[in-house]
C-alpha positions as a Markdown table, in Angstrom:
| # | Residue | x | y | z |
|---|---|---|---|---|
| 1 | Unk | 10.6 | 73.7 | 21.9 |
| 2 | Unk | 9.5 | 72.3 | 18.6 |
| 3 | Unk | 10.6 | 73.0 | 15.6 |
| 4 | Unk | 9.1 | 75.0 | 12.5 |
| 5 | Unk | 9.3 | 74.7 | 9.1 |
| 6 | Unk | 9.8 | 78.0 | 6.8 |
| 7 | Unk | 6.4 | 78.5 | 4.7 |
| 8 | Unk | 6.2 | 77.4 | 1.3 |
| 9 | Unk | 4.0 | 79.2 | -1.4 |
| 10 | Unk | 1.7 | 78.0 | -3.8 |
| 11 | Unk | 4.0 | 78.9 | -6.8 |
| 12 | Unk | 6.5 | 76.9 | -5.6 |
| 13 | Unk | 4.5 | 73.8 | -4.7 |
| 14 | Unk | 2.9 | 73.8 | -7.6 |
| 15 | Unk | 6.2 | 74.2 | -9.8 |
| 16 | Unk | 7.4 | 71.0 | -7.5 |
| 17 | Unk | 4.2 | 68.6 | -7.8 |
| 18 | Unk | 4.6 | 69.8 | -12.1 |
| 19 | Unk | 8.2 | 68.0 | -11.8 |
| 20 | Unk | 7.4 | 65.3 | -9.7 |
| 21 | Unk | 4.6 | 64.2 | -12.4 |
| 22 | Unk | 7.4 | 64.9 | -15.5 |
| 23 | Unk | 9.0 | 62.6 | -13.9 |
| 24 | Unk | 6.7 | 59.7 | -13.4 |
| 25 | Unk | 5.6 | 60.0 | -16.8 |
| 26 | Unk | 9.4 | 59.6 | -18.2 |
| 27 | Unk | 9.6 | 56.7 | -16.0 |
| 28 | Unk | 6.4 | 54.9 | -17.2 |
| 29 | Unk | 7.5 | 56.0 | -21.1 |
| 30 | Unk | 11.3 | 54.4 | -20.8 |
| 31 | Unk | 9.3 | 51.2 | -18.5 |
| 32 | Unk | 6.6 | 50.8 | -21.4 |
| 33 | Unk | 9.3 | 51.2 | -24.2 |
| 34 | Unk | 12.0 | 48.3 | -22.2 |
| 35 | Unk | 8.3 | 46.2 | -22.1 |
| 36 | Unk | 7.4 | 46.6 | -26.1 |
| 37 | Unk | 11.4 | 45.9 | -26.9 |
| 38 | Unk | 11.7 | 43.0 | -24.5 |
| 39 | Unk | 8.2 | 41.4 | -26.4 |
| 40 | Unk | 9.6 | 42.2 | -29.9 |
| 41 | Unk | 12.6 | 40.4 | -29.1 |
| 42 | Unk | 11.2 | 37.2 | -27.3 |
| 43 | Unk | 8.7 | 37.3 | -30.8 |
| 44 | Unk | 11.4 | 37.1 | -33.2 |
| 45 | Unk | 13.2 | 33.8 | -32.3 |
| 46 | Unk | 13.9 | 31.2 | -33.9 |
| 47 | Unk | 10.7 | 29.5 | -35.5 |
| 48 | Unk | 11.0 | 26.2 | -33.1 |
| 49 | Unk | 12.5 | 28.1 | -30.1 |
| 50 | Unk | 10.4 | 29.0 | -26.8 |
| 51 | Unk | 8.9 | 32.6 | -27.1 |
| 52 | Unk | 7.5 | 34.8 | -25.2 |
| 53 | Unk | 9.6 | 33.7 | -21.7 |
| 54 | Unk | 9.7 | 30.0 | -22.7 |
| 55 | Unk | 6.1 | 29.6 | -23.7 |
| 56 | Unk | 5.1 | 27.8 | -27.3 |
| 57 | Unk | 4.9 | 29.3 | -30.5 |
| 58 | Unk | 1.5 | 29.2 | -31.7 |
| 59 | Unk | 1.2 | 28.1 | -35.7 |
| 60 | Unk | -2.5 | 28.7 | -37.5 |
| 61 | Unk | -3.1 | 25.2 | -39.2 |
| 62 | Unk | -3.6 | 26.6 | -42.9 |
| 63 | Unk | -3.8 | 29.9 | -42.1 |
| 64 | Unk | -7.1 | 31.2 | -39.9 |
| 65 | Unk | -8.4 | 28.2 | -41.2 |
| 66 | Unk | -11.4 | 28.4 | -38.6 |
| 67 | Unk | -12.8 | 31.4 | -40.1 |
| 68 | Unk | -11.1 | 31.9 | -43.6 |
| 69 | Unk | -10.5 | 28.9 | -46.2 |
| 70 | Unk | -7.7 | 27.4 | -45.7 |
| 71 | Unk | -5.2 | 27.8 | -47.4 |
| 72 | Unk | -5.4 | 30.9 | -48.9 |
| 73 | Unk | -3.6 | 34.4 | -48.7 |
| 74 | Unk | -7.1 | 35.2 | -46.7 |
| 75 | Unk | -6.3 | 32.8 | -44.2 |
| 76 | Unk | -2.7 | 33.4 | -43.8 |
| 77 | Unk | -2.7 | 37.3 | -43.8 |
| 78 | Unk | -5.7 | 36.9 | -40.8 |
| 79 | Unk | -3.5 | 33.9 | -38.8 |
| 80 | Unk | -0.8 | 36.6 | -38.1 |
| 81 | Unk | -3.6 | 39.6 | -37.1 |
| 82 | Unk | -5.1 | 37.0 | -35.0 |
| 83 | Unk | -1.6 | 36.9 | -32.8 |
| 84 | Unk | -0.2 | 33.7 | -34.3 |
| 85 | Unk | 4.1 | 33.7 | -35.0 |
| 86 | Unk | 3.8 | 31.2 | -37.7 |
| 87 | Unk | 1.4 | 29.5 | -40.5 |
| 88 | Unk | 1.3 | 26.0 | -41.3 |
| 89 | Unk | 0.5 | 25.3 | -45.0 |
| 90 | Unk | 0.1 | 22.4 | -47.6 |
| 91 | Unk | 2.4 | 22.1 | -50.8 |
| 92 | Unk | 1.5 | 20.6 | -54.3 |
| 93 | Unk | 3.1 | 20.9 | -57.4 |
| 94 | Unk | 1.3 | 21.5 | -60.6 |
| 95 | Unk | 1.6 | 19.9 | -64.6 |
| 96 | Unk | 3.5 | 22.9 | -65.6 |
| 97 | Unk | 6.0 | 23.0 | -62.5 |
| 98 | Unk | 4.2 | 25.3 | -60.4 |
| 99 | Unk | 3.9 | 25.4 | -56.6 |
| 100 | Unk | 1.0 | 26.2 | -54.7 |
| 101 | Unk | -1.0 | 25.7 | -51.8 |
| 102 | Unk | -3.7 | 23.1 | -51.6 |
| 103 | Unk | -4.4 | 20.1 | -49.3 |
| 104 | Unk | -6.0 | 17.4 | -50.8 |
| 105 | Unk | -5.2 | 15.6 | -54.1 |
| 106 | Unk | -8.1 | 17.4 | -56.2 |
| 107 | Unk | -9.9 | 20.7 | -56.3 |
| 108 | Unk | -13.3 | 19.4 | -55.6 |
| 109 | Unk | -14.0 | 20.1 | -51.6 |
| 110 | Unk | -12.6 | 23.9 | -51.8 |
| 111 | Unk | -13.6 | 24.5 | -55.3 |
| 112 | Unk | -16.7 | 26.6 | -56.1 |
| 113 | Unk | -19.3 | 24.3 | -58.4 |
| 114 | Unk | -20.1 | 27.0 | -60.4 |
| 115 | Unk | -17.5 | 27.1 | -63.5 |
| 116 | Unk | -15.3 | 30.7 | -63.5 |
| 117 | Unk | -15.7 | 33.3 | -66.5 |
| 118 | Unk | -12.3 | 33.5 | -67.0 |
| 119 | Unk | -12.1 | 30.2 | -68.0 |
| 120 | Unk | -13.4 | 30.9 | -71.4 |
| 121 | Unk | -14.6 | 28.0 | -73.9 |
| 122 | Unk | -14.9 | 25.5 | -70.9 |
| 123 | Unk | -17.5 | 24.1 | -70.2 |
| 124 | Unk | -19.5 | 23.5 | -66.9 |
| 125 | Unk | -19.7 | 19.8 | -67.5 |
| 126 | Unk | -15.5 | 19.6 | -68.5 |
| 127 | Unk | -15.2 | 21.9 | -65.2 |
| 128 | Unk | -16.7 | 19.6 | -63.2 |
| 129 | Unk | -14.5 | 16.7 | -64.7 |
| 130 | Unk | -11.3 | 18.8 | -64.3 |
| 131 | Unk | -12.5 | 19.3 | -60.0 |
| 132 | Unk | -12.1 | 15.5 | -59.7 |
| 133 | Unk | -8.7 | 15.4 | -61.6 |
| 134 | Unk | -5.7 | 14.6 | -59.6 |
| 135 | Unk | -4.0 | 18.1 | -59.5 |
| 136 | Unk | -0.9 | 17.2 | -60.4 |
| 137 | Unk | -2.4 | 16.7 | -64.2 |
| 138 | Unk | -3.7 | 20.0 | -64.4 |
| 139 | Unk | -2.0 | 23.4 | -65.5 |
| 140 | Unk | -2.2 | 26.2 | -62.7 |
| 141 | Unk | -1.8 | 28.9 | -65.4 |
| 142 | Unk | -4.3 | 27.7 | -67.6 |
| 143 | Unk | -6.9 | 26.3 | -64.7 |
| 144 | Unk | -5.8 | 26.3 | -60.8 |
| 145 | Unk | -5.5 | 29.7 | -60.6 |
| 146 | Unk | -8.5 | 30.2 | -62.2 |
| 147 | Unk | -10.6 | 28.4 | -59.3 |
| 148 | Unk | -12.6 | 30.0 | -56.5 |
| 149 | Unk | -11.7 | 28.4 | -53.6 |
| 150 | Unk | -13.0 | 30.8 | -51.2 |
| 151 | Unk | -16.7 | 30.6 | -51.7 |
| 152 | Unk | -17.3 | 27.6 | -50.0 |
| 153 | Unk | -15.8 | 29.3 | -46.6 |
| 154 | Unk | -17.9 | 32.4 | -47.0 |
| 155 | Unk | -19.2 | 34.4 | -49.9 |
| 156 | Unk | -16.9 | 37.4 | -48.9 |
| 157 | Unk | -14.0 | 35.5 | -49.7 |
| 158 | Unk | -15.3 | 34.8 | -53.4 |
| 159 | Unk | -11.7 | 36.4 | -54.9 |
| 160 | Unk | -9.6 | 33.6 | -53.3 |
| 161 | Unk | -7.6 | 31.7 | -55.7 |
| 162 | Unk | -5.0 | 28.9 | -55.2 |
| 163 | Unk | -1.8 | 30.3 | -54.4 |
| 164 | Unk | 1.7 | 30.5 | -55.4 |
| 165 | Unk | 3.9 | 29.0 | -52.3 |
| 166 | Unk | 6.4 | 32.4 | -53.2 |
| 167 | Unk | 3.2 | 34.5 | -52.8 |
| 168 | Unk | 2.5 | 32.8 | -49.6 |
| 169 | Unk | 6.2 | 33.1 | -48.2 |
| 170 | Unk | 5.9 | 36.7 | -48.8 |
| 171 | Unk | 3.2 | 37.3 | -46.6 |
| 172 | Unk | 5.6 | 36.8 | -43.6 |
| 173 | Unk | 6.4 | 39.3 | -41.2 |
| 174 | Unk | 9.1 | 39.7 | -39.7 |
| 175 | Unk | 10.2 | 37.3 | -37.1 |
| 176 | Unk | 7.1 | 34.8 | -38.5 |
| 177 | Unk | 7.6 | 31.8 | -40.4 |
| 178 | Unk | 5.6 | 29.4 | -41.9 |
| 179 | Unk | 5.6 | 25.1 | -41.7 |
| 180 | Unk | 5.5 | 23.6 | -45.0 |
| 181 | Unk | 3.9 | 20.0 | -45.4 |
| 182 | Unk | 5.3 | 18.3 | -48.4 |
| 183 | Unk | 2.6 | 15.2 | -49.4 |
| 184 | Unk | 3.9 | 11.8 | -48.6 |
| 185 | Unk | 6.4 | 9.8 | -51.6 |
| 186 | Unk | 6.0 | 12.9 | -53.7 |
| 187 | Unk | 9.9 | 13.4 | -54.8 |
| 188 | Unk | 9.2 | 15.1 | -57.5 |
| 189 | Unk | 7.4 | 18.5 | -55.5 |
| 190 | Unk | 10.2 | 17.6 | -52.7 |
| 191 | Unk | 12.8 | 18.0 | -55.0 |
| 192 | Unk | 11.4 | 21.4 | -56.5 |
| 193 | Unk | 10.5 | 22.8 | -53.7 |
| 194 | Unk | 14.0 | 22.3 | -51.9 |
| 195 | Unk | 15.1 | 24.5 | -54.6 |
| 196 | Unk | 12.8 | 27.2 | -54.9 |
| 197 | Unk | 14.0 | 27.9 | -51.5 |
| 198 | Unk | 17.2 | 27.8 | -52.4 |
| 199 | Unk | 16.8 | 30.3 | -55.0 |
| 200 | Unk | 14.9 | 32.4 | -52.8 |
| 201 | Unk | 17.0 | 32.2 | -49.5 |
| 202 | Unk | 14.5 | 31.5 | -47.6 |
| 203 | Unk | 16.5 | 30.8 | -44.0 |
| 204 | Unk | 15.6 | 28.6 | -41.4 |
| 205 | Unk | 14.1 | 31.1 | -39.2 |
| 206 | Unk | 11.8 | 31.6 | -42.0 |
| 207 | Unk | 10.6 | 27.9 | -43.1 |
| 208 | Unk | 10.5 | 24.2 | -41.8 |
| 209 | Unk | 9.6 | 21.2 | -44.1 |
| 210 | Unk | 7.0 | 18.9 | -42.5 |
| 211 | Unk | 5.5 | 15.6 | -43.4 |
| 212 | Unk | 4.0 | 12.1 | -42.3 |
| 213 | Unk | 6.5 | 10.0 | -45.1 |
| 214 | Unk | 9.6 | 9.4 | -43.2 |
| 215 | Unk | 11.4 | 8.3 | -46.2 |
| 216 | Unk | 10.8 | 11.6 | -48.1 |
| 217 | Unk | 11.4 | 13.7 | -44.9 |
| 218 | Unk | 14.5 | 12.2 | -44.6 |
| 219 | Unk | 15.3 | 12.7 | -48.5 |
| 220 | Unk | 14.4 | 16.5 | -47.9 |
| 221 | Unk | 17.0 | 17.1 | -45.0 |
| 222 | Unk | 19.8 | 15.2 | -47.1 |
| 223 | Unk | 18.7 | 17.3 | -50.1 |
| 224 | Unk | 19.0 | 20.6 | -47.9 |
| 225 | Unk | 22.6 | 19.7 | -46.7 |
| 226 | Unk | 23.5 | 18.9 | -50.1 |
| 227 | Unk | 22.6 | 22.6 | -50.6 |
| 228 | Unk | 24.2 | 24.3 | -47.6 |
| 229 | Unk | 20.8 | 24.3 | -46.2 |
| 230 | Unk | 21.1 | 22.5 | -43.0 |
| 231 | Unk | 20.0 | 25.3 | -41.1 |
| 232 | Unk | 16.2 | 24.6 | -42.1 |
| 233 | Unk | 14.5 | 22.7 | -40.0 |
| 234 | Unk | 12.7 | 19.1 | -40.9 |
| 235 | Unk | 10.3 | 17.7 | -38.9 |
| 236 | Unk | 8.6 | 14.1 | -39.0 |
| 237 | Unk | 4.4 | 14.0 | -38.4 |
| 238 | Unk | 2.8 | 10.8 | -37.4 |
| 239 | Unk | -0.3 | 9.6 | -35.0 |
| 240 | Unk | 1.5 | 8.5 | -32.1 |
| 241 | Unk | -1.9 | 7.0 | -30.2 |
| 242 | Unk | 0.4 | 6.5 | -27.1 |
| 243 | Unk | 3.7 | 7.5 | -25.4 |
| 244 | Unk | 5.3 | 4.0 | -26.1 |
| 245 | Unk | 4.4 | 4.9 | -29.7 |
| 246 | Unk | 5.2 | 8.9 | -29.8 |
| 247 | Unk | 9.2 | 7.5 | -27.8 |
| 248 | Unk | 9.4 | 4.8 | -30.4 |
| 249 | Unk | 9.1 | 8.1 | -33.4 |
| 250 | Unk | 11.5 | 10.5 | -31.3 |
| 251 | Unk | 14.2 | 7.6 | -32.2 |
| 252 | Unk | 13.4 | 7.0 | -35.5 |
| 253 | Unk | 13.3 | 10.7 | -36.1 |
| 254 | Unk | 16.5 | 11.1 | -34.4 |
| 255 | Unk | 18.3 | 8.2 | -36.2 |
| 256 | Unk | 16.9 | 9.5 | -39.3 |
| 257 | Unk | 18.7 | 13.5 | -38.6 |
| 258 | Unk | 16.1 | 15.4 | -38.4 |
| 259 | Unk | 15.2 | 18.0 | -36.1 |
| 260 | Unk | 12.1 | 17.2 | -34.5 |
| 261 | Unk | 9.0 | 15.4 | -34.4 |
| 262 | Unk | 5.4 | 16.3 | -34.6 |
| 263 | Unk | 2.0 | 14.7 | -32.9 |
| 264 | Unk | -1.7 | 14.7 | -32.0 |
| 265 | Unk | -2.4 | 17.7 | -29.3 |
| 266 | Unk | -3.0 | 14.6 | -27.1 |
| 267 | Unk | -2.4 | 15.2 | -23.7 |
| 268 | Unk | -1.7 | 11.2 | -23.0 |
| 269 | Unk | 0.4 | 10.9 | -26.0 |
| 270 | Unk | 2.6 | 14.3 | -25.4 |
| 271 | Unk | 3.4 | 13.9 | -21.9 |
| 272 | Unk | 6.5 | 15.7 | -20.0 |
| 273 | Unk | 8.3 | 12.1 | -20.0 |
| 274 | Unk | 8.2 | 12.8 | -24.5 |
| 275 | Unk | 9.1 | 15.8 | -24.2 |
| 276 | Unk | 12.0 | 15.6 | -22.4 |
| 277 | Unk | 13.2 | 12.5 | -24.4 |
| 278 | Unk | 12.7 | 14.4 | -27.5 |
| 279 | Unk | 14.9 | 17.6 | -25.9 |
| 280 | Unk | 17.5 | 15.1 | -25.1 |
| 281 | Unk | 18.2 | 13.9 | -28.3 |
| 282 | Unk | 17.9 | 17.4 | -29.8 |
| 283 | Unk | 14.9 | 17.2 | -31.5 |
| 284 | Unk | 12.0 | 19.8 | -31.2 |
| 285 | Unk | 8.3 | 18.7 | -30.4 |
| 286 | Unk | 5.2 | 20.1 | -32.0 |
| 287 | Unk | 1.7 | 19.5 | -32.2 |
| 288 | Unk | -1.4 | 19.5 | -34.2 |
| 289 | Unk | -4.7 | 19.7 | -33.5 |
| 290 | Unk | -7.4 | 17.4 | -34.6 |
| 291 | Unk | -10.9 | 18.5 | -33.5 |
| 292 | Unk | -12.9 | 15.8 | -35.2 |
| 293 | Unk | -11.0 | 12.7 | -33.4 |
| 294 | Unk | -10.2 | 14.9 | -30.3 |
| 295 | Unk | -12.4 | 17.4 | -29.4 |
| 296 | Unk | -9.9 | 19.1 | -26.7 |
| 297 | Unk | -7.0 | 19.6 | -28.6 |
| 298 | Unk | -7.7 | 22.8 | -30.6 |
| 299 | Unk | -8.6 | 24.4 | -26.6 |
| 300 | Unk | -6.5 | 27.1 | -24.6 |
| 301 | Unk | -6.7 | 23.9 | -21.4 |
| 302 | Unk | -5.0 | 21.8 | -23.8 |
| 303 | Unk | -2.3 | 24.3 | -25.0 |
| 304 | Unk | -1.7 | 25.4 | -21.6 |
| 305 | Unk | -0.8 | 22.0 | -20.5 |
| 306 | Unk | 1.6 | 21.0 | -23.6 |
| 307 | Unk | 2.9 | 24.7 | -22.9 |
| 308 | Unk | 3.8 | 23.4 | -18.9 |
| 309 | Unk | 5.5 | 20.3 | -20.8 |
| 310 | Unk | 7.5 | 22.4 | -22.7 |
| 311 | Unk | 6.4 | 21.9 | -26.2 |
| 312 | Unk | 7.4 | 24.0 | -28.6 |
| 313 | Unk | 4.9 | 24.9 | -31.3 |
| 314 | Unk | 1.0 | 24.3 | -31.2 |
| 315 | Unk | -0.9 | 24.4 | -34.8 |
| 316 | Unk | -4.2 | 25.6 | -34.1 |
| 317 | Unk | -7.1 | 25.9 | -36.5 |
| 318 | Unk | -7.2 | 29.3 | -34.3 |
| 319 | Unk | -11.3 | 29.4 | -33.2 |
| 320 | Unk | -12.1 | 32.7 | -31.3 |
| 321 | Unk | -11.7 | 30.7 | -28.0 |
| 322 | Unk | -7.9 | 29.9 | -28.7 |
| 323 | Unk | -7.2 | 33.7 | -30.6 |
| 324 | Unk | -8.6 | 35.3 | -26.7 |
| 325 | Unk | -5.9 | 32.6 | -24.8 |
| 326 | Unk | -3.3 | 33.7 | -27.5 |
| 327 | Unk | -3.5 | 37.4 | -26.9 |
| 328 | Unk | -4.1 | 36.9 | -23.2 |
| 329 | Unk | -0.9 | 35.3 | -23.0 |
């Protein structure tokens, strides 16, 4: 004799499928929440730690410097909309002390030609004289800030002026940080800007000093213990051109102690066998793109390889290309 189940109404089915679906959306709502904490958390590491479950930290090279000028609050406020945890920026000190951000030794690539009104009584011909000046003659209060340096990107960023290294710094968000490349045998910006960070308390998980001038980068981390700074990070750039080359900077690096080194995004000169070197001495690897001299190193192939050998920050002049593999990872 088989057996039969009592009847239920629609009221009551309907009052049981209502519960079953509270339910599953609670579920989803704590699982998405755990998901968004867990990405917040692996996001606001340590600037030269493995993020996002052990993968690379991806750095805009001057900001967004693809799309915006470089250099600029432009370009950094875009890098970190554009999915990148840090920004890497150039340093240079100024006649009348101040620091801001510029990359070459004079005004004239990034400068627009045409002389600014607010630079009243100057001439176009003295303006043109003062682009080719070595900028660590001229006054930023009285001239560099003065300059359009956006212009030359794109007419829409015709406002952008050099700027201050604490304006810069304050573009942060949380959890971001920024690499700061101090200019080879300049002491004298080394020196001041070791203790503007001082005075600001700007942490290690919010800066790192980088440079090709392993003299100066060695001065720097000496200067920063000297100041109860040790925690920030310096790190030693060069062209390795090899992996003989790139083991032969890990030592000098190392004997020199600082915290890491920094190459060419070149897959046959950062290879596992570097890597691993550099980890065992304690010393962080980075890389840096150089599209001109190699074509594949600002691309998502390239990043995903260094990623697999465990490096732990890319710059990127962050082309669209590179911002899709970011977000997509």
């Amino acid at each position: 004799m088989e057996a039969s189940w009592p009847a239920v109404d629609d009221e009551v089915m309907a009052m049981v499928q209502a519960g079953a679906t509270i339910v599953v959306v609670a579920l989803m709502a704590i699982l998405q929440a755990a998901l968004t904490s867990r990405k917040q958390e692996v996001a606001f590491l340590s600037p030269l730690s493995h993020t996002r479950e052990g993968k690379m930290r991806m750095v805009a090279h001057r900001g967004s410097s693809h799309m915006a000028p470089e250099n600029t609050l432009a370009s950094l406020s875009l890098a970190f909309r554009q999915g990148a945890c840090g920004v890497e920026f150039d340093i240079q000190k100024s006649s009348d002390g101040e620091l801001f951000l510029l990359h070459d030794d004079t005004l004239r690539r990034t400068a627009s030609p045409g002389c600014p009104c607010t630079l009243e009584g100057l001439s176009q011909e003295e303006y043109e004289v003062m682009l080719d000046q070595d900028i660590s003659q001229l006054s930023y209060r009285d001239f560099i800030r003065h300059v359009d340096v956006g212009t030359w990107k794109q007419a829409e960023y015709a406002g952008e002026r050099p700027c201050l290294m604490t304006d810069a710094m304050a573009t942060l968000p949380a959890g971001c940080f920024a690499l700061c490349e101090v200019k080879g045998g300049d002491k004298a910006t080394a020196h001041a800007v070791t203790t503007l960070a001082k005075e600001k308390g700007w942490t290690g998980d919010q800066l790192t000093f980088i440079g090709f001038d392993l003299e100066l980068m060695t001065e720097i981390k000496q200067r920063l213990l000297e100041l109860d700074m040790g925690a920030v990070a310096v790190i030693y750039v060069q062209d390795a051109y090899d992996e003989e080359k790139a083991m032969e900077i890990i030592r000098l690096a190392k004997a020199a102690g600082l915290d890491g080194v920094d190459f060419e995004a070149d897959l046959s000169v950062v290879t596992p066998a570097v890597v691993s070197l550099a980890a065992a001495a304690g010393l962080q690897t980075g890389v840096w793109v150089w599209p001109s001299q190699l074509p594949k190193s600002d691309t998502h192939p390239t990043a995903a390889e260094l990623d697999r050998c465990g490096v732990n920050f890319f710059t990127t002049d962050l082309p669209p290309a590179m911002q899709d593999w970011i977000c997509a990872c």
